[in-house]
Structure formats: C-alpha cells, structure tokens
Amino acid sequence: MDWTRKKLYSQYDKWSADYLLALQAQAAQSDFRPTYHIAPTSGLLNDPNGFSFFNNQWHLFYQSFPFGPVHGLKSWVHLVSDDLVTWHNLGTILNADTAYDSHGAYSGSAMVIEDRLFLMYTGNVRDKDWVRHPFQNGAYLDTDNHLTKLSLPLIKQPAHVTDHFRDPQVLKKDDTYYALLGAQDANTKQGKISIFKSNNLTTWEDLGYLNFTQQDMGYMIECPNLVTVNEKPVLIFCPQGLDKNIINSDNIYPNTYLIGDNCQLKNGEFHSTHNIELLDHGFDIYASQAFNAPDGNAYLVSWLGLPEIAYPTDSENWAHCMSVVKKLTIRNDKLYQEPVAAFKNYRKCHAELHGMLNEHQQIVITENATLSYELEISFLQNQQGTLSLLSSSNSKGLRLNFSTSNNAYFEIDRKDCGIPFATAYGTKRRVALEDNAPLKLHILIDHSTCEVFVNGGEFVFSQRIFPNDDDLQILLASESEVIYNGDWWKISNMTH
Amino acid sequence: MDWTRKKLYSQYDKWSADYLLALQAQAAQSDFRPTYHIAPTSGLLNDPNGFSFFNNQWHLFYQSFPFGPVHGLKSWVHLVSDDLVTWHNLGTILNADTAYDSHGAYSGSAMVIEDRLFLMYTGNVRDKDWVRHPFQNGAYLDTDNHLTKLSLPLIKQPAHVTDHFRDPQVLKKDDTYYALLGAQDANTKQGKISIFKSNNLTTWEDLGYLNFTQQDMGYMIECPNLVTVNEKPVLIFCPQGLDKNIINSDNIYPNTYLIGDNCQLKNGEFHSTHNIELLDHGFDIYASQAFNAPDGNAYLVSWLGLPEIAYPTDSENWAHCMSVVKKLTIRNDKLYQEPVAAFKNYRKCHAELHGMLNEHQQIVITENATLSYELEISFLQNQQGTLSLLSSSNSKGLRLNFSTSNNAYFEIDRKDCGIPFATAYGTKRRVALEDNAPLKLHILIDHSTCEVFVNGGEFVFSQRIFPNDDDLQILLASESEVIYNGDWWKISNMTH
C-alpha cells in the first residue's frame, strides 16, 4: 500500500470491514505471532498505555493502528488480566474522533479515582497547514468498561514547549495530582520532562520542568514515568538524540532510568546521586510504562519495538508486540526486573538440563525446544562459551556469548538468527559482568521474541527475532570447560 | 439496525472497519461471553464446518456473519487446535466472493487429500428475482493455511430436489468419494439425504437418496453426517418439520441420529434395526458435525444454538457459540458422548463435595462456584432432589431435577435462570432413566453455556443460559434423603 498522509490519517469508518478482516486473518496466521505476548489483532501496536489495577483486574491498553504496519491514526485497544500473564483483548476503546484528538489518541496513563479509572492521554491534532497541536485529554472508564471522554482538554501546549509535548503520566502525591509529560523546550530544543499539578484533575497548573539532571537529554524525551521501587523514586524515560557519552547504546533511541534519592514534585525536584542507566540492554525495548500497584509492587511493561525501524512482519501487514510484564526491585542500588511470579503457572513439560563440556566442544542440549519456552540455565565461574537458541543444522541461531572469567561479559548476537533486520544498528548487544562469578540466565522465547534476564534480572536483554520454523535446537559450545545446570519448560498459550 | 435484504447481503467491503471494530469490542466485553467455548469475534456464529485433522492440527471452521446477530452474508472463520480444547481463531478464510457463492459461503465439510485439505461447501446464489441456486463448491487449504477455491462448482442442483440442497459431507469409502447432502425432494417436498459419488473429486454422479428410513422425515433434512463409531455406521442429521410421534422434542428443530447395522453408499443403503434418536436432550443443539479422526476416535461438535430463535445477546450484536468437542462411543446400542480427555488439563482449584441431606432439606454446596467450572456429582439410588446451578438469594437458577427411584428421570428447568428466552418452546427438558439406579452428572458451565453429561454421556443436555453476574451458588434441595459425592474445578480460560 502507498501510505499517503491521507490514508494514514483517514478516519476508521473510511476503511472497509473486508480489508480489516483480511488483515486480522493475516496477523492471526503469522508464523511469527507470539503466543504469550500481547500482539496486535491487526496492523501496528506501539506504546503500552494506561497500565493499572482497577475493578479487581489488571488493565493495559496499547497504541493501535489497525490498518497496516505503519504509524497512522492511533487509537487505544483495551486488555484485561487476572494475573498479568493471560490478557484478554476487549477491543478498540479510545478512538481519535473529537476536535481534540482528531489525528490520533496518543499515549497516556491511568489512575483509579473512586469507582472509575481516569485516563489521561495526548490528543494529536493537525490543523489545515499540518501544524501539530497537542492536547492532554481526559476520559473515565467505568466498572462496565465503558469509556466517557471529557469534552474539553485538560492541558494545552504552553508557550515554553514545542508541539513535541505528550505522553502524560498522572500521579497522586499527598492530596495533589501531578502530570509528567515528555516535552521539547521551545528555546533550546532540548528534551525535557514537564510537570503540571492539579487539585481536582480539571484545572492544571504548569510547574515547569522536572529538575533531574544537569546533562543534555537530547532533543526530546518521550514516555516519562515516575515510580516508587523499594521506597526510592525511579524515573523511567526515553531520551531521543542522547549523546553516546551519556548512554552508550546502539539502539536508535534508548529507554533509560534514573534512581533518585528523593523527589519533590511540587518543587519540580528529583534528586539523584546515581547515573542514568539503560533500562534494557537488548535491541527492542521502548516506551516502557511502570506503575505502583495496590499489591505493593511496581510493575513494568514495554513496547517490544522501536520507532523508525522496519521489521520483517511489515510484509505481513502487522508489526510489534508487548514485552512480558516485569516486577521491579532495587538491590544494591540497581534496578532489577523479573517476570511476574504467575508465569510459573503456565509451565508445561519440564526437562532438566545439566552436563559438562570440555573445551572447544559443542553439544545439542535440546533437539526440539519448540518456539515457545522458558529456560533457566546457570554456568559456573571461569567459563567461556556460547549458548545458541533457535538454531538448526542450517542456522547458527541467536547466540548468547558469555565469559565468567576475568573481563566477564554477556553478549547477544542476533546476526545469524532467521531474517536479518535493523542491521545498521549492529547485531550485538553486550554488558560487562562481575569477574569470576557464576552466571544465571532466565530466558523467555516466544516465536519472534526473546527476553533474557541475567543474574536474577540485574540486566535484561529484550528483542525481536524472526527464526525459521525449524530452528528449534538449543546448542552449547564451549571455549573453556563448561558446566551447566538448567531447566526447560514449554509455555502454554495464553494471550487472547 | 434495520436488517433489510440489501444490508444482510452486502459484500463485506461495503461495511466500515469502524463499525466492525465496535462490534468486536462489544462481543469481547460481553458478560455472557464464554471463556472455553468458541464464540464469534463479532456478529453471528452458526454451523460448525470442515471439522478435521490436517497438518498435525485439529481444524474447525464456523459459519460467520460478522456484522450483526442475524443470518446475513455468510463466510467461514478458521480455527486450529492442538488438543480439541484450546482453539486459535485464524480469522475469516472463505468469503462469499464468486459467482457460485455470491450470497453466502454456506456449510460444508473437509477431507485430507494428500498434503492438502479439501473443503466442500454450499455456495448460496440468488438471482435477480431472488430465486435460490445452490452450488456445491470445492476449495483446497494448503499447509500454510492458504485457501484456493476451485473455479467451477462440483455439483449443481439436480432436477429431483428443490433449492433446499446443501451441507455436503465428503467421505471416502474404498477408493470412491461420496458426498451426502441435505435435500428436499422436488415432488414430495420431503426431507431427504442426497448421495453423490466421484472417483476424482471433480465429476460427481447423482446416486439419488440415501435409503435409511421408511418414516417421513419432514420437509427438509439439514447437515447430514455419516460417521463410524465402534465399527457401526451412525447417521447424524437435522430433520425439519418432523412429526412429534417420531421424535418427541420441544425444540424448534431436533438434531437426531440413527445407529446402523451396515451402510453401502454405492447402493444408497443405510440399514438399521434401531430407532432414530435425539442426539441431545437439551435446548440448543443443532447442525452437529462429526468425523472419524486418524486417532481412531469419532468426534462431534455442534452449534450451541437454534435457527429462528431470538437470544438475549442479540441486543449486544453477537449471537451463539459452539459446543465443546465430544468423543463418541457406542455402548449397549446407544450413542454416548463425553467431553474429550484433554479437558482434564485445564482443571484448577479442585474442591471435593460430599454430604447427606435429610428429606426436604436445602444446602448451599458451593457459595462461589464462579461462571466457568466443571462439576462431577453422583447420587445414590432411591433419591429425589434438585441441584440448582447459577443460583443466588435472588434467583432460583438452573434447576436439575432428578429421581433415582421408580419412574426415575432427569430434568432441566431453565425457567428461572437469568434472562428468559425461547419460552414458547417450553422451559423444561427431561429424559426417563433406569429405575433404582445411581445417577452421575458431569456438568460444564461457561458463563452462558451449560452442558450436562448424564451417566457417562448416555444422555447429553446442552443449552444456553443467561444468568446474572452474581448467580454463583450451587444449591442442593432434597425430596428424599440424598447422599451426594462430587468434585468441582474451576476451568481456566483457553479459547482465543
């Protein structure tokens, strides 16, 4: 399809049901469709939105363009879950259909207000000269999952920011509501986080920018999230155009976090003695959204995709999926991420894996690991080797290279895993590990997704991969002697 | 919506994607939506089609009109399963888009031919005077689930039948292919089963009618199925307008079966010394489709709905669902139906239920049984009572009345279960049981469905019910002393 501006921004009633049904069937039939990750019913999925707990269920929404693998006129699709693992898709709920969101119901967040869920989102509006006017809008979801939009926007673009002003996170501190927004300063064209406050969720006062760093955050910050983890404030955000001296990432845009010592939103102060860190060390995490749940935990979910990158399923007319939901903790001043505990309820067909390789040996650990599994595997210290997932006699697969000796590291190389893509951004991602310490990997594979939790979630590597149907082996190759111990489980299907 | 003929038969590209997305969201959000039965993504579902095992998966299709709870322009929606319990919806696959199916891709069946699945279906065509011309068409599904229609129809309406000529079941006996079709004789206007044969699946020879009964089968037979169960031929079919002296059913149309002694399709002979029996004793079974699977078993699946009856979800713009898949066996010359064994893999949260009631006592067996459960419960001989499902302090619920004394019986009364519907056809269904014998019930509840397997599947009662959200109790009331023993499990969600 030739994606003209007119096509991209056509109202949904201008598309035919016939075309939509064909796209839905194409997406459902894809060999790359994950079975336990949220994927779009058709077309494109991007940012997670409105992640919350309301009316005794977990709620999550995704940014949707149902008519192709492109960023067209966005709406929200609504999902609910009882356990943060199985999600039920309740369909499109927030459409771009008013004067204040005519060109897209863009990203936002949610907060429970009495017996309703308050949604705050960016309405994208273009005027006849195609000048963008971002509005921060409100809507309420009731306990019957019916949505009512507020008739007027809550926040209009202030003079000190450009039209890059979006992704409100609504928060409550003491008895005051706050909204954090991704912004670009009008004078400096630098990326900023805007703060607004309100006593009633209706009238909002501009508090300027959040003061969280002296460093230059590039030209835009998207998707700011402030969350409390083990009693510390953590700021999660997506700086665009960041200097590599600040965050050395090969991804087009990184998703980063900063642990704070204290945060006073009313003064716009986020004080930190830490460095800004990469949230995920893999190839494809962006637009993460976190929130503090009533169970006392902080949970995170991410778009498992990046802007401006072509993905192999574009040719199948659908694109992207969500990460699994991760629980956040802080240990030793580091942010740890782990899959939620309910995952264990979906394990099937356990296999124990253990053995020893001499140096320069290669063995098939599992001949048919399927395309939907969980693998926990540990290596002793002073070992070097490569664990190859999704490999076959014809394919080297996804290589996880590691050393637990001196200059210890963990590295993912997706160069030879199925269909190559985004190779201009490199095919390897690596972190240095503590020298001479054992290594523990917790790996989730789901057709076209791979999420690796290193050492209990100290580092996470999340990425899309597009293996062949018959790349089902798990291989282990040793440089040194390698002793491994692990468990494999098939994961049953669960995302609806 | 005002369902004019024009609206009902509009091509799918005349409907807007916007409208379809709204209907999909409405169906997904319904409180009545089952969680382990196949339900339509939107609009109406009716007959199961193409039930088969191909390419290492179970395949099933359903008759679909996605734009409302009405019988409009039909297409086939495709589902696959690994275990006959969890079904993945792969979307619309067979559309009404040629000269030979312009007014609906109606029901049909499937057969594996080498490395493809051959589908035979009725193409419904109306000419400009709205005269119906039924064509029996062919299509092939390949191992990538791509469908290719044959360009010409395989069977046209013969002179000796009216335009009521549909629902081909394709079969192979020895080296010859046969098709059984529901038909109405042109002269007598009686319901018949037509037989055609072919050596190549392309040219078909009319063998006239199947000679299986001397009785008058009413004005039409729909959905004939010939299946082998424990080495006996069993004919399953839906006679319309049947005399109540032949089958005493209060349903608008019954679904019936006849166990044969032998069947010679080449001579059109189905010899039986048995009576035609009701396949299901509940309120809502129709258009059942059975086939002999390569695992040696015969499996059956049914439309859990009836033609020409209004259902409460019509107001939510969707209608109907499938029954669970049942395994067929013959014991003591009776057809038994049981849920497939894989069901046991989905049981959660077991509770044992046992106790004794004195006469004229009532107890709550389970306070919160949920709306999605499995219940096995047994009663001793010489007892009378009522098991009430889906009841509450405000609702008597679905009453299962029984006696295991003399004049033993089992009866379902849905009069006081949630939203009443189809009450013109009575609110009770009953079978006589063997006197003075214990009673065993195996019950599946799923939001708006109830399937009761009596005494190991000797009798099945399948129905829709539309309880209130808080009708969650299981109650037992005794006439005599009643001793009960049972097990309850929550059933986890599994239909995608």
XYZ file of N, CA, C and O in Angstrom, chain A residues 330-428:
396
model
N 14.761 -2.834 43.659
C 16.108 -2.245 43.725
C 16.929 -3.068 44.707
O 16.493 -3.331 45.828
N 18.082 -3.541 44.221
C 19.035 -4.240 45.094
C 20.416 -3.662 44.831
O 20.803 -3.514 43.665
N 21.123 -3.354 45.861
C 22.467 -2.772 45.723
C 22.456 -1.582 44.769
O 23.322 -1.457 43.895
N 21.461 -0.733 44.928
C 21.351 0.474 44.097
C 21.184 0.204 42.602
O 21.435 1.092 41.774
N 20.761 -1.004 42.265
C 20.486 -1.301 40.847
C 19.028 -1.701 40.686
O 18.438 -2.331 41.568
N 18.477 -1.367 39.534
C 17.097 -1.755 39.235
C 17.090 -3.173 38.661
O 17.744 -3.443 37.648
N 16.381 -4.052 39.325
C 16.230 -5.438 38.856
C 14.844 -5.621 38.246
O 13.869 -5.054 38.735
N 14.770 -6.416 37.202
C 13.497 -6.711 36.528
C 13.352 -8.225 36.391
O 14.251 -8.890 35.880
N 12.218 -8.745 36.817
C 11.956 -10.179 36.685
C 10.543 -10.406 36.172
O 9.640 -9.629 36.492
N 10.324 -11.477 35.417
C 8.947 -11.802 35.014
C 8.097 -12.011 36.261
O 8.610 -12.474 37.291
N 6.817 -11.674 36.195
C 5.941 -11.839 37.364
C 5.829 -13.317 37.739
O 5.970 -14.197 36.898
N 5.576 -13.558 39.024
C 5.602 -14.930 39.554
C 4.559 -15.829 38.901
O 4.778 -17.036 38.754
N 3.424 -15.260 38.483
C 2.330 -16.082 37.924
C 2.759 -16.843 36.673
O 2.101 -17.800 36.262
N 3.853 -16.413 36.059
C 4.394 -17.130 34.911
C 4.580 -18.621 35.178
O 4.393 -19.465 34.298
N 4.962 -18.932 36.381
C 5.254 -20.334 36.732
C 4.031 -21.222 36.552
O 4.154 -22.421 36.346
N 2.834 -20.616 36.619
C 1.605 -21.404 36.462
C 1.399 -21.904 35.038
O 0.501 -22.692 34.788
N 2.196 -21.418 34.107
C 1.986 -21.753 32.696
C 3.041 -22.709 32.172
O 3.081 -22.989 30.990
N 3.893 -23.174 33.088
C 4.947 -24.092 32.669
C 4.372 -25.476 32.413
O 3.555 -25.968 33.168
N 4.871 -26.093 31.354
C 4.467 -27.459 30.994
C 5.707 -28.244 30.592
O 6.690 -27.668 30.146
N 5.642 -29.579 30.655
C 6.678 -30.433 30.049
C 8.076 -30.062 30.509
O 8.938 -29.714 29.694
N 8.321 -30.132 31.796
C 9.628 -29.796 32.333
C 10.722 -30.744 31.842
O 10.506 -31.941 31.714
N 11.882 -30.198 31.537
C 13.067 -31.025 31.253
C 14.243 -30.471 32.041
O 14.472 -29.251 32.052
N 14.963 -31.350 32.725
C 16.187 -30.917 33.418
C 17.350 -30.981 32.451
O 17.479 -31.924 31.679
N 18.203 -29.984 32.532
C 19.355 -29.912 31.628
C 20.597 -29.743 32.486
O 20.702 -28.781 33.236
N 21.524 -30.664 32.402
C 22.800 -30.444 33.082
C 23.871 -31.300 32.446
O 23.580 -32.331 31.825
N 25.083 -30.834 32.566
C 26.181 -31.590 31.959
C 27.462 -30.795 31.971
O 27.527 -29.684 32.521
N 28.478 -31.370 31.374
C 29.795 -30.739 31.335
C 30.363 -30.870 29.938
O 30.231 -31.907 29.303
N 30.962 -29.793 29.463
C 31.663 -29.834 28.182
C 33.143 -29.601 28.441
O 33.507 -28.769 29.290
N 33.982 -30.323 27.719
C 35.400 -29.977 27.705
C 35.586 -28.745 26.833
O 34.660 -28.302 26.154
N 36.775 -28.201 26.811
C 36.962 -27.002 25.986
C 36.799 -27.332 24.498
O 37.091 -28.427 24.062
N 36.267 -26.371 23.786
C 36.054 -26.488 22.344
C 35.192 -27.684 21.964
O 35.474 -28.404 21.026
N 34.153 -27.858 22.726
C 33.176 -28.898 22.417
C 31.851 -28.228 22.050
O 31.625 -27.059 22.408
N 31.006 -28.961 21.373
C 29.676 -28.421 21.075
C 28.643 -29.519 21.229
O 28.825 -30.614 20.695
N 27.587 -29.264 21.955
C 26.530 -30.267 22.088
C 25.155 -29.638 21.880
O 24.959 -28.440 22.083
N 24.231 -30.498 21.437
C 22.826 -30.108 21.360
C 22.201 -30.399 22.727
O 22.125 -31.548 23.144
N 21.834 -29.366 23.421
C 21.205 -29.552 24.736
C 19.774 -30.043 24.577
O 19.299 -30.911 25.293
N 19.074 -29.449 23.638
C 17.670 -29.802 23.384
C 17.461 -29.804 21.874
O 17.784 -28.825 21.198
N 16.942 -30.891 21.373
C 16.783 -31.036 19.919
C 15.570 -30.238 19.438
O 15.640 -29.530 18.442
N 14.464 -30.368 20.167
C 13.238 -29.663 19.776
C 12.718 -28.851 20.955
O 11.867 -29.301 21.713
N 13.264 -27.657 21.083
C 12.878 -26.806 22.213
C 11.565 -26.081 21.948
O 11.079 -25.354 22.806
N 10.988 -26.258 20.758
C 9.783 -25.546 20.290
C 10.095 -24.048 20.105
O 11.250 -23.630 20.262
N 9.081 -23.276 19.812
C 9.260 -21.827 19.632
C 8.588 -21.047 20.756
O 8.340 -19.855 20.636
N 8.294 -21.726 21.839
C 7.535 -21.082 22.916
C 7.951 -21.714 24.242
O 7.321 -22.656 24.705
N 9.019 -21.202 24.811
C 9.532 -21.861 26.007
C 10.190 -20.921 26.996
O 10.411 -19.738 26.707
N 10.471 -21.485 28.158
C 11.174 -20.795 29.225
C 12.395 -21.643 29.557
O 12.315 -22.867 29.639
N 13.535 -20.986 29.731
C 14.780 -21.707 30.002
C 15.511 -20.989 31.126
O 15.737 -19.779 31.053
N 15.819 -21.734 32.169
C 16.702 -21.204 33.210
C 17.978 -22.004 33.139
O 17.948 -23.243 33.203
N 19.112 -21.335 33.023
C 20.370 -22.069 32.889
C 21.485 -21.293 33.584
O 21.543 -20.061 33.502
N 22.325 -22.035 34.306
C 23.407 -21.423 35.080
C 24.756 -21.995 34.658
O 24.845 -23.178 34.300
N 25.752 -21.138 34.732
C 27.124 -21.544 34.434
C 28.012 -21.173 35.622
O 27.800 -20.150 36.272
N 29.016 -21.995 35.860
C 29.946 -21.713 36.956
C 30.892 -20.584 36.565
O 30.911 -20.137 35.424
N 31.678 -20.158 37.520
C 32.674 -19.128 37.211
C 33.826 -19.701 36.389
O 33.989 -20.913 36.288
N 34.577 -18.806 35.766
C 35.751 -19.171 34.969
C 35.413 -20.079 33.793
O 36.085 -21.064 33.530
N 34.346 -19.715 33.095
C 33.945 -20.476 31.919
C 33.663 -19.510 30.779
O 33.262 -18.372 31.007
N 33.892 -20.008 29.555
C 33.523 -19.216 28.382
C 32.807 -20.118 27.397
O 33.237 -21.268 27.202
N 31.781 -19.587 26.805
C 31.075 -20.396 25.826
C 30.003 -19.613 25.113
O 29.891 -18.391 25.263
N 29.235 -20.339 24.312
C 28.134 -19.742 23.566
C 26.913 -20.643 23.671
O 26.999 -21.834 23.344
N 25.824 -20.079 24.144
C 24.552 -20.779 24.146
C 23.787 -20.295 22.920
O 23.544 -19.090 22.785
N 23.453 -21.219 22.021
C 22.747 -20.818 20.801
C 21.302 -21.279 20.878
O 21.023 -22.468 20.996
N 20.400 -20.312 20.816
C 18.969 -20.607 20.818
C 18.469 -20.561 19.383
O 19.060 -19.891 18.536
N 17.373 -21.241 19.115
C 16.722 -21.142 17.801
C 17.696 -21.466 16.668
O 17.729 -20.795 15.636
N 18.485 -22.497 16.898
C 19.451 -22.887 15.873
C 19.022 -24.212 15.245
O 18.108 -24.884 15.721
N 19.683 -24.539 14.140
C 19.419 -25.795 13.436
C 20.657 -26.106 12.617
O 21.628 -25.343 12.630
N 20.594 -27.200 11.885
C 21.756 -27.533 11.052
C 21.988 -26.453 10.007
O 23.086 -26.273 9.509
N 20.939 -25.690 9.700
C 21.079 -24.625 8.694
C 21.291 -23.237 9.283
O 21.490 -22.281 8.547
N 21.187 -23.103 10.585
C 21.205 -21.764 11.167
C 21.972 -21.748 12.479
O 21.759 -22.607 13.342
N 22.826 -20.752 12.617
C 23.575 -20.616 13.867
C 22.671 -20.126 15.004
O 23.020 -20.249 16.165
N 21.550 -19.525 14.648
C 20.586 -19.112 15.667
C 20.987 -17.846 16.399
O 21.851 -17.063 15.953
N 20.338 -17.641 17.528
C 20.593 -16.478 18.383
C 21.688 -16.869 19.367
O 21.484 -17.745 20.215
N 22.835 -16.230 19.247
C 23.982 -16.640 20.064
C 24.125 -15.794 21.314
O 24.170 -14.568 21.245
N 24.182 -16.463 22.452
C 24.420 -15.802 23.727
C 25.852 -16.162 24.140
O 26.112 -17.280 24.579
N 26.757 -15.218 23.941
C 28.172 -15.449 24.257
C 28.445 -14.983 25.681
O 27.953 -13.941 26.100
N 29.229 -15.754 26.407
C 29.488 -15.356 27.789
C 30.890 -15.759 28.223
O 31.486 -16.703 27.720
N 31.386 -14.976 29.168
C 32.595 -15.357 29.895
C 32.347 -15.059 31.365
O 31.862 -13.974 31.712
N 32.668 -16.021 32.223
C 32.571 -15.790 33.670
C 33.965 -15.828 34.293
O 34.134 -16.173 35.459
N 34.965 -15.462 33.485
C 36.355 -15.404 33.971
C 36.694 -13.946 34.290
O 35.840 -13.206 34.759
N 37.931 -13.545 34.013
C 38.266 -12.121 34.027
C 37.628 -11.461 32.810
O 37.346 -12.124 31.821
N 37.451 -10.148 32.888
C 36.765 -9.441 31.807
C 35.453 -10.131 31.433
O 35.144 -10.318 30.258
N 34.731 -10.522 32.459
C 33.483 -11.267 32.258
C 32.476 -10.419 31.489
O 32.432 -9.194 31.633
N 31.681 -11.094 30.672
C 30.664 -10.370 29.903
C 29.535 -11.313 29.520
O 29.674 -12.541 29.566
N 28.448 -10.693 29.132
C 27.342 -11.424 28.495
C 26.972 -10.652 27.243
O 26.865 -9.425 27.271
N 26.776 -11.374 26.145
C 26.550 -10.718 24.859
C 25.514 -11.490 24.048
O 25.525 -12.718 24.032
N 24.647 -10.763 23.390
C 23.699 -11.388 22.461
C 24.057 -10.981 21.042
O 24.285 -9.797 20.771
N 24.095 -11.977 20.175
C 24.392 -11.722 18.762
C 23.239 -12.300 17.935
O 23.055 -13.515 17.870
N 22.439 -11.406 17.315
C 21.306 -11.927 16.531
C 21.602 -11.957 15.029
O 20.694 -12.143 14.220
N 22.877 -11.783 14.672
C 23.257 -11.701 13.260
C 22.755 -12.890 12.442
O 22.288 -12.701 11.311
N 22.823 -14.099 13.007
C 22.508 -15.289 12.221
C 21.223 -15.956 12.664
O 21.042 -17.158 12.509
N 20.324 -15.169 13.233
C 19.051 -15.737 13.694
C 17.934 -15.356 12.731
O 17.401 -14.250 12.774
N 17.606 -16.278 11.830
C 16.466 -16.069 10.933
C 16.624 -14.866 10.029
O 17.699 -14.599 9.493
N 15.537 -14.121 9.891
C 15.518 -12.981 8.965
C 16.280 -11.806 9.571
O 15.954 -11.343 10.667
N 17.324 -11.307 8.882
C 18.048 -10.155 9.417
C 17.219 -8.871 9.287
O 16.418 -8.738 8.380
N 17.388 -7.964 10.245
C 16.712 -6.651 10.162
C 17.456 -5.679 11.075
O 18.204 -6.097 11.969
N 17.280 -4.407 10.846
C 17.883 -3.344 11.658
C 19.386 -3.544 11.836
O 19.957 -3.135 12.849
N 20.024 -4.161 10.857
C 21.451 -4.492 10.997
C 22.319 -3.233 11.009
O 23.444 -3.270 11.516
N 21.789 -2.127 10.490
C 22.546 -0.872 10.533
C 22.823 -0.444 11.978
O 23.747 0.336 12.230
N 22.034 -0.948 12.904
C 22.234 -0.594 14.322
C 23.045 -1.652 15.061
O 23.052 -1.697 16.285
N 23.742 -2.495 14.306
C 24.590 -3.514 14.924
C 23.818 -4.775 15.224
O 22.586 -4.753 15.351
N 24.526 -5.887 15.360
C 23.847 -7.162 15.615
C 24.216 -7.730 16.981
O 23.801 -8.826 17.330
N 25.019 -6.976 17.742
C 25.415 -7.454 19.068
C 25.050 -6.438 20.145
O 25.112 -5.237 19.921
